[in-house]
PDB file of N, CA and C in Angstrom:
ATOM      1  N   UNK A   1     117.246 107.267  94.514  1.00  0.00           N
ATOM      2  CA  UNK A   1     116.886 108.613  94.120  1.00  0.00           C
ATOM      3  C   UNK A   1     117.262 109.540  95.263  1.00  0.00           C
ATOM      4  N   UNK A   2     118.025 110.622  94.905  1.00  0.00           N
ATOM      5  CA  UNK A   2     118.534 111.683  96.204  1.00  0.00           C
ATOM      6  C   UNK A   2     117.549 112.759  95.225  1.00  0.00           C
ATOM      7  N   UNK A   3     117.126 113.237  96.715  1.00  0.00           N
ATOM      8  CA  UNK A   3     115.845 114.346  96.641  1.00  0.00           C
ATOM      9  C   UNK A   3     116.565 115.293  97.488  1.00  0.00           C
ATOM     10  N   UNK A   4     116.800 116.305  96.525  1.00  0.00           N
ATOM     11  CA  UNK A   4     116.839 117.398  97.124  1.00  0.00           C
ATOM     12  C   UNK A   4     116.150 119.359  97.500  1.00  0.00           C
ATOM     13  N   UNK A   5     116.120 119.441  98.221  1.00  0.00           N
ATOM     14  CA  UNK A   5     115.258 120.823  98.490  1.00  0.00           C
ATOM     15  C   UNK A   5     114.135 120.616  99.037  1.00  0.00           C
ATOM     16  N   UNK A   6     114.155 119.408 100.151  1.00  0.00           N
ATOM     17  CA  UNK A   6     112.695 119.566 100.696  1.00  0.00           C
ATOM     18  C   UNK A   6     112.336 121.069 101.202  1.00  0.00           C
ATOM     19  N   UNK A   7     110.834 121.399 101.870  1.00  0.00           N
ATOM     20  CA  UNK A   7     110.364 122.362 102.219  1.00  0.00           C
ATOM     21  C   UNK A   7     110.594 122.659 103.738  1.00  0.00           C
ATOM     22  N   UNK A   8     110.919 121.446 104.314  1.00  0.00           N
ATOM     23  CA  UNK A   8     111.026 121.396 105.890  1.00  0.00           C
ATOM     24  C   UNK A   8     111.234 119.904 105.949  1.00  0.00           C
ATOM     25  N   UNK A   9     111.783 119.465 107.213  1.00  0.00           N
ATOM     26  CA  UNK A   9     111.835 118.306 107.656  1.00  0.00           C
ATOM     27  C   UNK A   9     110.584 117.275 107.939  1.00  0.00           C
ATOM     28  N   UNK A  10     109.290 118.021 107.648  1.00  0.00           N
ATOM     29  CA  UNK A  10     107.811 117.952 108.596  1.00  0.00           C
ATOM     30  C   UNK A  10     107.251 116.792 107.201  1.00  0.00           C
ATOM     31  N   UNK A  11     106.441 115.871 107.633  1.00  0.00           N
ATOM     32  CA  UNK A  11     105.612 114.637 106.967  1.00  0.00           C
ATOM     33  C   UNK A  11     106.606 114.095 105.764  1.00  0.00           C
ATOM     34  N   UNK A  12     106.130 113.913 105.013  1.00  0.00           N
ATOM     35  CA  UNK A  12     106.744 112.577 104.295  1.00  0.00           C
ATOM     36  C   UNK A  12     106.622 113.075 102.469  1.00  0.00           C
ATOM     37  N   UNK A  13     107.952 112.505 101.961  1.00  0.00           N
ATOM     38  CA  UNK A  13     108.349 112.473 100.391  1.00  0.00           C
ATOM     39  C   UNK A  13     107.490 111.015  99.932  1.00  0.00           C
ATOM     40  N   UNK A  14     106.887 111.209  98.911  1.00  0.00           N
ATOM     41  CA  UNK A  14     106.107 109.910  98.118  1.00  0.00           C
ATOM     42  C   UNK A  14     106.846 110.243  96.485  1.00  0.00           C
ATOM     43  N   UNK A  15     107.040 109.067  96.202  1.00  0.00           N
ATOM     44  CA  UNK A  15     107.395 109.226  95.028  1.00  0.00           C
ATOM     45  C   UNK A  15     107.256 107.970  94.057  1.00  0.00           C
ATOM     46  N   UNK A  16     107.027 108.164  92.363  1.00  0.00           N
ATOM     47  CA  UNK A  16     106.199 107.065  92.108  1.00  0.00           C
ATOM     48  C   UNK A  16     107.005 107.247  90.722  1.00  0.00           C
ATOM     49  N   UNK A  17     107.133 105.843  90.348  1.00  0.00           N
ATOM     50  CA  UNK A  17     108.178 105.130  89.268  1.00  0.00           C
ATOM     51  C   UNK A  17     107.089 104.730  88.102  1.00  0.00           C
ATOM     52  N   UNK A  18     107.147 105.214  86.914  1.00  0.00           N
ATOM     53  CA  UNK A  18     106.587 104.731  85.864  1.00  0.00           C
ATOM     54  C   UNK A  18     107.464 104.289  85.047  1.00  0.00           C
ATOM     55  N   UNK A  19     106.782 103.348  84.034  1.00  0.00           N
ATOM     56  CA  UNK A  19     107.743 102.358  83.273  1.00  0.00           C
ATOM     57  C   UNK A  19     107.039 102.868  81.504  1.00  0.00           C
ATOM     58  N   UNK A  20     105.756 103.372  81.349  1.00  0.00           N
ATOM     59  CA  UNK A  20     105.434 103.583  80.063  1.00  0.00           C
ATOM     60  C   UNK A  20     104.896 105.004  80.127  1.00  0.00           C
ATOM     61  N   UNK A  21     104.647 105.622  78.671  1.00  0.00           N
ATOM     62  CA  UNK A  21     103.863 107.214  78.692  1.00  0.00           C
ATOM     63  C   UNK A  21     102.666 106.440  79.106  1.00  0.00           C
ATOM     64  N   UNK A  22     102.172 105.531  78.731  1.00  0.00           N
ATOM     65  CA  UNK A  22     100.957 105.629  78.968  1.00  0.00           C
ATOM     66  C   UNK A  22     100.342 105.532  80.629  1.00  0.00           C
ATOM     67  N   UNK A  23     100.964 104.800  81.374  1.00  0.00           N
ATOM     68  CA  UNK A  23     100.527 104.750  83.150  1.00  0.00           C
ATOM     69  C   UNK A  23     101.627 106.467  83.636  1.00  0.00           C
ATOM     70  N   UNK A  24     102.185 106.984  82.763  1.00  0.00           N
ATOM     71  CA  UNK A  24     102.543 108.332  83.109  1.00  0.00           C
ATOM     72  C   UNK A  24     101.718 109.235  84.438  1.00  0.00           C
ATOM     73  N   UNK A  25     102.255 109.607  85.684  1.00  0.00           N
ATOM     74  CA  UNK A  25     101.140 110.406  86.578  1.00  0.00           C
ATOM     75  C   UNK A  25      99.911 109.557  86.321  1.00  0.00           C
ATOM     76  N   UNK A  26      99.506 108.103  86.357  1.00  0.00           N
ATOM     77  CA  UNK A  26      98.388 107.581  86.863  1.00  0.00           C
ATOM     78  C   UNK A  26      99.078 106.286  87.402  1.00  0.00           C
ATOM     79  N   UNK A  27      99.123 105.392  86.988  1.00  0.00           N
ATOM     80  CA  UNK A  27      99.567 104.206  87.518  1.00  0.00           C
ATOM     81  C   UNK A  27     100.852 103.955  87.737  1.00  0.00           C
ATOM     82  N   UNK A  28     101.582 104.023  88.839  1.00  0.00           N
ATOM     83  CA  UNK A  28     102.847 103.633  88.683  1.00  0.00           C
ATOM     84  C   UNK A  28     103.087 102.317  88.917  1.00  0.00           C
ATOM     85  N   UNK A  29     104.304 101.930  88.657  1.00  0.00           N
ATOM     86  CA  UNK A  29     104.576 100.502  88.795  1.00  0.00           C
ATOM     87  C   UNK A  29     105.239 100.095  90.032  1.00  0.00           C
ATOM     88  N   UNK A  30     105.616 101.014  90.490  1.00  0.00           N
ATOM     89  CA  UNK A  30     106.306 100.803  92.064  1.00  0.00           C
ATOM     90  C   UNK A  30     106.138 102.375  92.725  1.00  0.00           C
ATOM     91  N   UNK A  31     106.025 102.571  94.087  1.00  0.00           N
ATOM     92  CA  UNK A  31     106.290 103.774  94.802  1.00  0.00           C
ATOM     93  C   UNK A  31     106.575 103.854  96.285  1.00  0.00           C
ATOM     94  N   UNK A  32     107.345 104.893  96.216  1.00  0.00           N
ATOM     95  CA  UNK A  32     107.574 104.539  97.986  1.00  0.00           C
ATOM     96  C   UNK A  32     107.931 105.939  98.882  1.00  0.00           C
ATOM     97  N   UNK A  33     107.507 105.823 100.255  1.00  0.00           N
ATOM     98  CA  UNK A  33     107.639 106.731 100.720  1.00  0.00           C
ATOM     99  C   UNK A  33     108.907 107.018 101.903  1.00  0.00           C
ATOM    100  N   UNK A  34     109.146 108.428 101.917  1.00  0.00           N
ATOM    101  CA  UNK A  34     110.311 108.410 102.847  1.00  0.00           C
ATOM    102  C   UNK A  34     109.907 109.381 104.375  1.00  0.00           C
ATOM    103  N   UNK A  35     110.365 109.931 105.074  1.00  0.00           N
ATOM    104  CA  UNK A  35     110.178 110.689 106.585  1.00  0.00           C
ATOM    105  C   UNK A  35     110.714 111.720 105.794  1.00  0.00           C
ATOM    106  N   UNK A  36     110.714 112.974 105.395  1.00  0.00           N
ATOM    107  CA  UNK A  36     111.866 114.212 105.464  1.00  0.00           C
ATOM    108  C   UNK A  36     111.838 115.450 106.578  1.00  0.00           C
ATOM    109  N   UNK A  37     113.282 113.913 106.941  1.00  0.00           N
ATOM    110  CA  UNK A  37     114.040 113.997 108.202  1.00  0.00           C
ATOM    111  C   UNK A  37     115.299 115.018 108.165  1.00  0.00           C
ATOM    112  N   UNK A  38     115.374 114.786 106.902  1.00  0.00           N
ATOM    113  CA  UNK A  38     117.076 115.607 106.474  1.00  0.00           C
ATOM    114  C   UNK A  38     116.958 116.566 105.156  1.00  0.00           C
ATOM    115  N   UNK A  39     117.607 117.475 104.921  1.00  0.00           N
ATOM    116  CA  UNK A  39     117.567 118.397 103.423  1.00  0.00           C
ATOM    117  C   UNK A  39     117.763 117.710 102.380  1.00  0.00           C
ATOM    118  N   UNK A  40     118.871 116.424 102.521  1.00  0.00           N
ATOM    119  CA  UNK A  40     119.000 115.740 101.544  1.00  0.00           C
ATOM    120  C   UNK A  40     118.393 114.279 101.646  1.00  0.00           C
ATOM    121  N   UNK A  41     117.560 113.305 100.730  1.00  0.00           N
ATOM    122  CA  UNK A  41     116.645 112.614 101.095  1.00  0.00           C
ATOM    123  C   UNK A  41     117.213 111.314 100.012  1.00  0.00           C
ATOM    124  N   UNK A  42     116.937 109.905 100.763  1.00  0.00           N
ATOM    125  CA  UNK A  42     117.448 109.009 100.097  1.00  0.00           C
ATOM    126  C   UNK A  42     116.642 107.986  99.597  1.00  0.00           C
ATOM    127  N   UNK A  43     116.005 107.603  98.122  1.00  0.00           N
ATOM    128  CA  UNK A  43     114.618 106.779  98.473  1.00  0.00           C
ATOM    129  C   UNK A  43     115.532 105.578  97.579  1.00  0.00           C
ATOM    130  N   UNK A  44     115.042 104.338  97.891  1.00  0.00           N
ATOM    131  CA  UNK A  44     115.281 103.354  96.945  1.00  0.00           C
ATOM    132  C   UNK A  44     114.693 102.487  96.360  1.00  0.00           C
ATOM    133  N   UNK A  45     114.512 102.095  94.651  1.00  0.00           N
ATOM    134  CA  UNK A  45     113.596 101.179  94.612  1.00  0.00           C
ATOM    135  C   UNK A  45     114.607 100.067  94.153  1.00  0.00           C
ATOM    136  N   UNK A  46     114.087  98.633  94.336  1.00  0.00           N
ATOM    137  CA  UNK A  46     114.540  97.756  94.217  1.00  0.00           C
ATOM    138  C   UNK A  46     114.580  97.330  93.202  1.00  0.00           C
ATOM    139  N   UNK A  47     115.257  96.407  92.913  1.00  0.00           N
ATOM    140  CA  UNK A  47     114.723  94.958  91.921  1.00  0.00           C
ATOM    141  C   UNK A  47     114.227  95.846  90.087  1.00  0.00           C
ATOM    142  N   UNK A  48     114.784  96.578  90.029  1.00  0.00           N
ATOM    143  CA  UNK A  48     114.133  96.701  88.703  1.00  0.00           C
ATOM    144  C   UNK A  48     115.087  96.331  87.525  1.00  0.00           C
ATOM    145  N   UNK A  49     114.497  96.321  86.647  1.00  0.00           N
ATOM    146  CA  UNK A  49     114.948  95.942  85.412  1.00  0.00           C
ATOM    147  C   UNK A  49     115.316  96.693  84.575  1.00  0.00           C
ATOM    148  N   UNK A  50     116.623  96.526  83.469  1.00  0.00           N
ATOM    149  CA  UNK A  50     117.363  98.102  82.931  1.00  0.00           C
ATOM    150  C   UNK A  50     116.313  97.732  81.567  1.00  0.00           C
ATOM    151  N   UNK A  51     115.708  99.275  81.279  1.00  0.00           N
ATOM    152  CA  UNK A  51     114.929 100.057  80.654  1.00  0.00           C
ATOM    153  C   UNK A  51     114.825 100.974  80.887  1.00  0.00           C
ATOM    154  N   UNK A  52     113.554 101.676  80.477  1.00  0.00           N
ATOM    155  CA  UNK A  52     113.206 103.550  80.633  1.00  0.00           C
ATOM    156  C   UNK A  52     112.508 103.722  81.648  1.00  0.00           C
ATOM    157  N   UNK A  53     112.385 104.308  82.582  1.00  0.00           N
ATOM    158  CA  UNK A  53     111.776 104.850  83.456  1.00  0.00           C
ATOM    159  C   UNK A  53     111.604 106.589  83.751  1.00  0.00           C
ATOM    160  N   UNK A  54     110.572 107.193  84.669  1.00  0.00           N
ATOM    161  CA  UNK A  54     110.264 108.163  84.716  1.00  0.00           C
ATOM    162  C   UNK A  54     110.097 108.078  86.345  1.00  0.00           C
ATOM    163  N   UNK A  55     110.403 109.287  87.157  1.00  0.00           N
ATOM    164  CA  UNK A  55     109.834 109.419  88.268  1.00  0.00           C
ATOM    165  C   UNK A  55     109.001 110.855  88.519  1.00  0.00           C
ATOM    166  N   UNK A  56     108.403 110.466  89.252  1.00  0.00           N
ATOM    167  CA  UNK A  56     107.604 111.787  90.051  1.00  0.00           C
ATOM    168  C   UNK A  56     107.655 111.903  91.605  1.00  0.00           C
ATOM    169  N   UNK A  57     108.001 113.584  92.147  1.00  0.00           N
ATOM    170  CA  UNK A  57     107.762 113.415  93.206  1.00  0.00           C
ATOM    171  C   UNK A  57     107.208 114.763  93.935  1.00  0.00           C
ATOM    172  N   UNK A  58     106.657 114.505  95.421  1.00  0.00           N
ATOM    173  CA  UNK A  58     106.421 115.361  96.202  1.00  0.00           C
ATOM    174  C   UNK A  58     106.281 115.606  97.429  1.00  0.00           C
ATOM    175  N   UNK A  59     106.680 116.424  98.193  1.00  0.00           N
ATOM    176  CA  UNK A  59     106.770 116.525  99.872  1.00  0.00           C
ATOM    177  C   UNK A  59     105.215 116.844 100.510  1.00  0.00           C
ATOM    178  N   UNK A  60     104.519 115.686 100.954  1.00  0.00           N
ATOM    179  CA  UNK A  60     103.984 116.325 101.264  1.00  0.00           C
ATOM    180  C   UNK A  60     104.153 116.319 103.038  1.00  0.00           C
ATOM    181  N   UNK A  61     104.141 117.572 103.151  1.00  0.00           N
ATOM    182  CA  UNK A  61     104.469 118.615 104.221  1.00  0.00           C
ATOM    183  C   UNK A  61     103.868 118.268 105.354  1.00  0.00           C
ATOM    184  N   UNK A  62     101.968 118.623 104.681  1.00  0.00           N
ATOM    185  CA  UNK A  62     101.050 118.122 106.255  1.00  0.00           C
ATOM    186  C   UNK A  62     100.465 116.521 106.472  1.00  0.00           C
ATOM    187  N   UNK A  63     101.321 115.750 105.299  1.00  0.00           N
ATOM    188  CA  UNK A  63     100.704 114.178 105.770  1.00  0.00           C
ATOM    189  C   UNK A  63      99.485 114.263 105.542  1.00  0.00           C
ATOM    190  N   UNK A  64      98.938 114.878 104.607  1.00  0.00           N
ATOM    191  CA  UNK A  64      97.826 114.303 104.120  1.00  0.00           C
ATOM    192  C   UNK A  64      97.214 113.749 102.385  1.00  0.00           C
ATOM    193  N   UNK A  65      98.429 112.639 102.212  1.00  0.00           N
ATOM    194  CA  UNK A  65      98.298 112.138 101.215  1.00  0.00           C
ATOM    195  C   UNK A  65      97.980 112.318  99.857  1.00  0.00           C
ATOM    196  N   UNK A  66      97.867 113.646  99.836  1.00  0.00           N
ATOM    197  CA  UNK A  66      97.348 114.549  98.383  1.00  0.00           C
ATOM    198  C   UNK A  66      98.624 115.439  98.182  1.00  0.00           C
ATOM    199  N   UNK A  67      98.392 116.157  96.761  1.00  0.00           N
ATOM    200  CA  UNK A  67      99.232 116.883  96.558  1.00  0.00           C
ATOM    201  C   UNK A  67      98.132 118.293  96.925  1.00  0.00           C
ATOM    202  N   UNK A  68      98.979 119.250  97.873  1.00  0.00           N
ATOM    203  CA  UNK A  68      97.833 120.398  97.923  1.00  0.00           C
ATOM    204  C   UNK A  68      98.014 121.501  96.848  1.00  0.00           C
ATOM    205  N   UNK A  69      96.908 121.892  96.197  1.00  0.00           N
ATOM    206  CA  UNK A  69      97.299 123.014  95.101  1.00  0.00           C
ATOM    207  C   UNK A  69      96.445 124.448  95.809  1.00  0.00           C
ATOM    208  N   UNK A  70      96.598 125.450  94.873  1.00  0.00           N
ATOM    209  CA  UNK A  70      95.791 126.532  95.460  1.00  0.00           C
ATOM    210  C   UNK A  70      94.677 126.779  94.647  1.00  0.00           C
ATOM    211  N   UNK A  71      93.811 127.605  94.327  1.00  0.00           N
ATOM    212  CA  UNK A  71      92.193 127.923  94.018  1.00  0.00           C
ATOM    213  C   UNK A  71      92.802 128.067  92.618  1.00  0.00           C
ATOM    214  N   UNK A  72      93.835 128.398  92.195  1.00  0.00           N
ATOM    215  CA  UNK A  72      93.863 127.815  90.429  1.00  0.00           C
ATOM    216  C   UNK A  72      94.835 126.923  90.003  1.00  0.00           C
ATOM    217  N   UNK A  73      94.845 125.871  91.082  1.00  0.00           N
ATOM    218  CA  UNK A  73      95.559 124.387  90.989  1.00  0.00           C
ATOM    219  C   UNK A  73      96.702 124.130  90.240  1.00  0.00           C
ATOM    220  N   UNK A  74      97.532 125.782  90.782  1.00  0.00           N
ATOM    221  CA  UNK A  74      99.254 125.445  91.339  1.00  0.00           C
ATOM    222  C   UNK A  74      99.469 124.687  92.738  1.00  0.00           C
ATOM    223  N   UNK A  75     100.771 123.884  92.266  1.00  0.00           N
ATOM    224  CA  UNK A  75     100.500 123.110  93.680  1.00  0.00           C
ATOM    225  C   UNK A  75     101.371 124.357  94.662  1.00  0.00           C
ATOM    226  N   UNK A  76     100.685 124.108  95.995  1.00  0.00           N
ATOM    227  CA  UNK A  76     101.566 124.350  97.147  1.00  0.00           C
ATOM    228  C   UNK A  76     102.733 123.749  97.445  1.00  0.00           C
ATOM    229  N   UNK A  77     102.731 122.696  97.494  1.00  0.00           N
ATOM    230  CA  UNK A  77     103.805 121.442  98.040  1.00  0.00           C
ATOM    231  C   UNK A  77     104.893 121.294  96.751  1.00  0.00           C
ATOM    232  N   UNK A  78     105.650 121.271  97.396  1.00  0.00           N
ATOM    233  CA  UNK A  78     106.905 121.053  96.214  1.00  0.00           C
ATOM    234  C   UNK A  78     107.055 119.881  96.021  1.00  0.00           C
ATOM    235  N   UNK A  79     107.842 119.681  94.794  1.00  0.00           N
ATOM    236  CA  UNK A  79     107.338 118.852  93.821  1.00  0.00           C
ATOM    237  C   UNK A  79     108.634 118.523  92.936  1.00  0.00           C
ATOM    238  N   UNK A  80     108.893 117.260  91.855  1.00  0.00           N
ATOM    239  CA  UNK A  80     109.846 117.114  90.761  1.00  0.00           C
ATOM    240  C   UNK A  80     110.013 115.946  90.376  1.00  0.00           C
ATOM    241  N   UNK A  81     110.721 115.824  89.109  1.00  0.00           N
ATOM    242  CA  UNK A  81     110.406 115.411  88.253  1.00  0.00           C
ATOM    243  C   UNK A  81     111.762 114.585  88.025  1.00  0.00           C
ATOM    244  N   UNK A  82     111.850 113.292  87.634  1.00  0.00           N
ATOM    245  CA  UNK A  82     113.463 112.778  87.334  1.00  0.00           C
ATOM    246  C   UNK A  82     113.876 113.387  85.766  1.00  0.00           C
ATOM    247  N   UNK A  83     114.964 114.054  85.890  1.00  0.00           N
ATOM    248  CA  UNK A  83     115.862 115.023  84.747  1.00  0.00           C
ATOM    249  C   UNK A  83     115.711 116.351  85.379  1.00  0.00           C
ATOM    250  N   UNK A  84     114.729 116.246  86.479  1.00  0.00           N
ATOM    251  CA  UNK A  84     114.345 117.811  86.837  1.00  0.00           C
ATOM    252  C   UNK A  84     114.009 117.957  85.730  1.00  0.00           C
ATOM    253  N   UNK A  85     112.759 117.924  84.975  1.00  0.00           N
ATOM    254  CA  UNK A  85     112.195 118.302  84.151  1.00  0.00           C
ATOM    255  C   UNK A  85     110.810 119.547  84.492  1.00  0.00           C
ATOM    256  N   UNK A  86     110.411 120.324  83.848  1.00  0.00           N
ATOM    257  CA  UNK A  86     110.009 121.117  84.308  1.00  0.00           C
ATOM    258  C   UNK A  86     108.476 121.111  82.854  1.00  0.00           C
ATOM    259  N   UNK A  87     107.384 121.389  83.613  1.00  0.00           N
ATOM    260  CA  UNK A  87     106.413 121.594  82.333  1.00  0.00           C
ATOM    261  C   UNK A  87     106.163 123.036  82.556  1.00  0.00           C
ATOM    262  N   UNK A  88     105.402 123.421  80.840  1.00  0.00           N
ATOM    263  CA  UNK A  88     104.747 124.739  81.243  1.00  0.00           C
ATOM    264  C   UNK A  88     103.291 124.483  80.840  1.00  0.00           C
ATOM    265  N   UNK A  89     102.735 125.143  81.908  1.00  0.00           N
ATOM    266  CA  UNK A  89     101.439 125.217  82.389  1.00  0.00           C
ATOM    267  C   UNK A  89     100.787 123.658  82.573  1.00  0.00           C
ATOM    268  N   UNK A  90     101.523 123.042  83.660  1.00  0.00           N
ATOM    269  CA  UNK A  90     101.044 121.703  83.404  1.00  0.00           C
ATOM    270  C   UNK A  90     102.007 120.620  84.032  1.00  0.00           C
ATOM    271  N   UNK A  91     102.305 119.538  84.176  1.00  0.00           N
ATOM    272  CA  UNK A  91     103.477 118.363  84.357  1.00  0.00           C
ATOM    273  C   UNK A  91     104.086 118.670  83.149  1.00  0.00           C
ATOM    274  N   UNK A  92     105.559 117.912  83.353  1.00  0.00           N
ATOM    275  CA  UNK A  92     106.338 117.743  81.940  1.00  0.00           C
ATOM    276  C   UNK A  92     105.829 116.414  81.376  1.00  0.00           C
ATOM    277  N   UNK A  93     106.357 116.213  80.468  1.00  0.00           N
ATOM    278  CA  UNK A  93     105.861 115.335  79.678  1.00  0.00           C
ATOM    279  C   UNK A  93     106.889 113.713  80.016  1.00  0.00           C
ATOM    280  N   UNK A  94     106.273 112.481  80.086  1.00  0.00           N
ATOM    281  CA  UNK A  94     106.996 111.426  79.882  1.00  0.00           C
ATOM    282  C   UNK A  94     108.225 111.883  79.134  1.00  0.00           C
ATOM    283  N   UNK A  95     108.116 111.997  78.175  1.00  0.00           N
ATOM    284  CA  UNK A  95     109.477 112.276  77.478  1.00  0.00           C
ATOM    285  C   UNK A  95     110.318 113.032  77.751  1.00  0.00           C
ATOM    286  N   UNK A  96     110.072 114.057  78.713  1.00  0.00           N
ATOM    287  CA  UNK A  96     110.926 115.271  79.357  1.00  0.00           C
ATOM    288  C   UNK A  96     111.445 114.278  80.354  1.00  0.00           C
ATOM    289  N   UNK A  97     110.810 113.642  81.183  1.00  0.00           N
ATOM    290  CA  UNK A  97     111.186 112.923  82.320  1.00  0.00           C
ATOM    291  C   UNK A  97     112.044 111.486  82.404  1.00  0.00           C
ATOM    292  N   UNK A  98     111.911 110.694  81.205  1.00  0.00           N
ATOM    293  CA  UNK A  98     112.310 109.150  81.261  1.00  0.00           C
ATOM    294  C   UNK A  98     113.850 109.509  81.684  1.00  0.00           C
ATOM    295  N   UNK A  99     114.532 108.553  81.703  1.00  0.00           N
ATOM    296  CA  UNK A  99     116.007 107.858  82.172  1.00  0.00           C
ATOM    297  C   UNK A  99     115.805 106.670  81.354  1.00  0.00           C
ATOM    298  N   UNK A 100     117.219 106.521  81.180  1.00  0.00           N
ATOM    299  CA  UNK A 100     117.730 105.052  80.970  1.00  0.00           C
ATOM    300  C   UNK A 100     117.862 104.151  82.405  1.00  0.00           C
ATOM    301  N   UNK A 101     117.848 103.053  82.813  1.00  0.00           N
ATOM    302  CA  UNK A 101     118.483 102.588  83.751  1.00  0.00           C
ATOM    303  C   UNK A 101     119.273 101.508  82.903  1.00  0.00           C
ATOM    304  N   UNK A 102     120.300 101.400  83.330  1.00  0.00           N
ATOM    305  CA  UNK A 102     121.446 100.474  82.633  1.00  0.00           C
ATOM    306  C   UNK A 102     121.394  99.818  83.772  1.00  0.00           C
ATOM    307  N   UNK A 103     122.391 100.021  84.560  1.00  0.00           N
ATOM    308  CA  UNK A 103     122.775  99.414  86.260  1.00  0.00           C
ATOM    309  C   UNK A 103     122.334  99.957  87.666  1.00  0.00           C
ATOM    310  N   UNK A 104     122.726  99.661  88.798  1.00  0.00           N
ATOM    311  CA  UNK A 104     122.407 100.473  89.879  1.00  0.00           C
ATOM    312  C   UNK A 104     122.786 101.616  89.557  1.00  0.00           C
ATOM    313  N   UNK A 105     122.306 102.698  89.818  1.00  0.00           N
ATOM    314  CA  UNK A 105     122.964 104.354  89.731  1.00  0.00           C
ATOM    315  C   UNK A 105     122.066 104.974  90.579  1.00  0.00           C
ATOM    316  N   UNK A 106     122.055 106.023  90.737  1.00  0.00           N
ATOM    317  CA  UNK A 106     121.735 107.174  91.550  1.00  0.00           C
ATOM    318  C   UNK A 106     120.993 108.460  90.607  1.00  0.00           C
ATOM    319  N   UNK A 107     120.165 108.742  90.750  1.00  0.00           N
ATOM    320  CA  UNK A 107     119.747 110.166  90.376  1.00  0.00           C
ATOM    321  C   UNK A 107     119.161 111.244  91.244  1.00  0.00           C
ATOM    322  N   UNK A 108     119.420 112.512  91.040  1.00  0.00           N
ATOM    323  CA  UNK A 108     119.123 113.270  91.979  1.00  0.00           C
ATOM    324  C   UNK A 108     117.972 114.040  91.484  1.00  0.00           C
ATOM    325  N   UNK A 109     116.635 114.693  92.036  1.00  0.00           N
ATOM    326  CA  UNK A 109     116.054 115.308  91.975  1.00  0.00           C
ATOM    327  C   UNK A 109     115.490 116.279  92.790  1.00  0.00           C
ATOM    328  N   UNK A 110     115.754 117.712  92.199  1.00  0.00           N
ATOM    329  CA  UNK A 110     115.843 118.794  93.100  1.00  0.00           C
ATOM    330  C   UNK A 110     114.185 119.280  93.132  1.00  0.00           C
ATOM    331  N   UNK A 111     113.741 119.183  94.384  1.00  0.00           N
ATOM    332  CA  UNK A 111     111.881 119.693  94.723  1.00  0.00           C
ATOM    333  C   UNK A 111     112.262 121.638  94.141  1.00  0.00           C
ATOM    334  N   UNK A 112     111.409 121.710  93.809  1.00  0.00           N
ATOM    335  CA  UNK A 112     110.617 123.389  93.399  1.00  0.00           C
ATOM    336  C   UNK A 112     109.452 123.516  94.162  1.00  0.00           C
TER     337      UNK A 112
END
C-alpha cells in the first residue's frame, strides 16, 4: 500500500486490512504500522490470499494510538480509505472501499 499525503513526517501511519463488511472498522484481520519518515509511505502486508479486501488508514501525528477528532468528532488526523473512498457524514462504506486482490499489486491511498 503507497500512502500518500501524510501531514508531516512526525509519529506513525497504522493501517488495518479487513476481509468482510461485517469486521469492517472493528476487527481487522491483519494491520501494521509504518514511521512517516517520507511524503510518500510504503506499508506491506504479507501472505494474503486473492479475494476482497478493504483498507483503512491514518497518520497518527502525536503517537498516541487513537484517531484524534474535534468536539463534534471530525477527525483531526488525516485519514483514507483503499479506492480513496470518501463517506458523507461518516466512514465510507465496505462497499465503497473493497478491492479485488488477484496477485501481488500495489495500491495507493491518498490521506485527507
Amino acid at each position: 500500500v503507497q500512502i500518500q499525503n501524510p501531514s508531516s513526517t512526525q509519529g506513525k501511519v497504522l493501517l488495518a486490512l479487513y476481509d468482510t463488511e461485517t469486521n469492517f472498522l472493528g476487527k481487522p484481520v491483519d494491520s501494521t504500522m509504518i514511521d512517516a519518515k517520507d511524503d510518500k509511505l510504503l506499508a506491506v502486508f504479507k501472505a494474503l490470499k486473492p479475494g476482497q479486501y478493504a483498507i483503512s488508514v491514518f497518520h497518527d501525528e502525536n503517537n498516541n494510538g487513537k484517531m484524534d477528532r474535534n468536539p463534534f468528532g471530525m477527525p483531526t488526523e488525516r485519514y483514507g480509505f483503499s479506492n480513496n473512498a470518501q463517506g458523507n457524514f461518516g466512514p465510507p462504506s465496505y462497499k465503497q472501499t473493497v478491492f479485488e486482490l488477484k496477485d501481488d499489486q500495489t495500491i495507493t491511498i491518498t490521506l485527507r
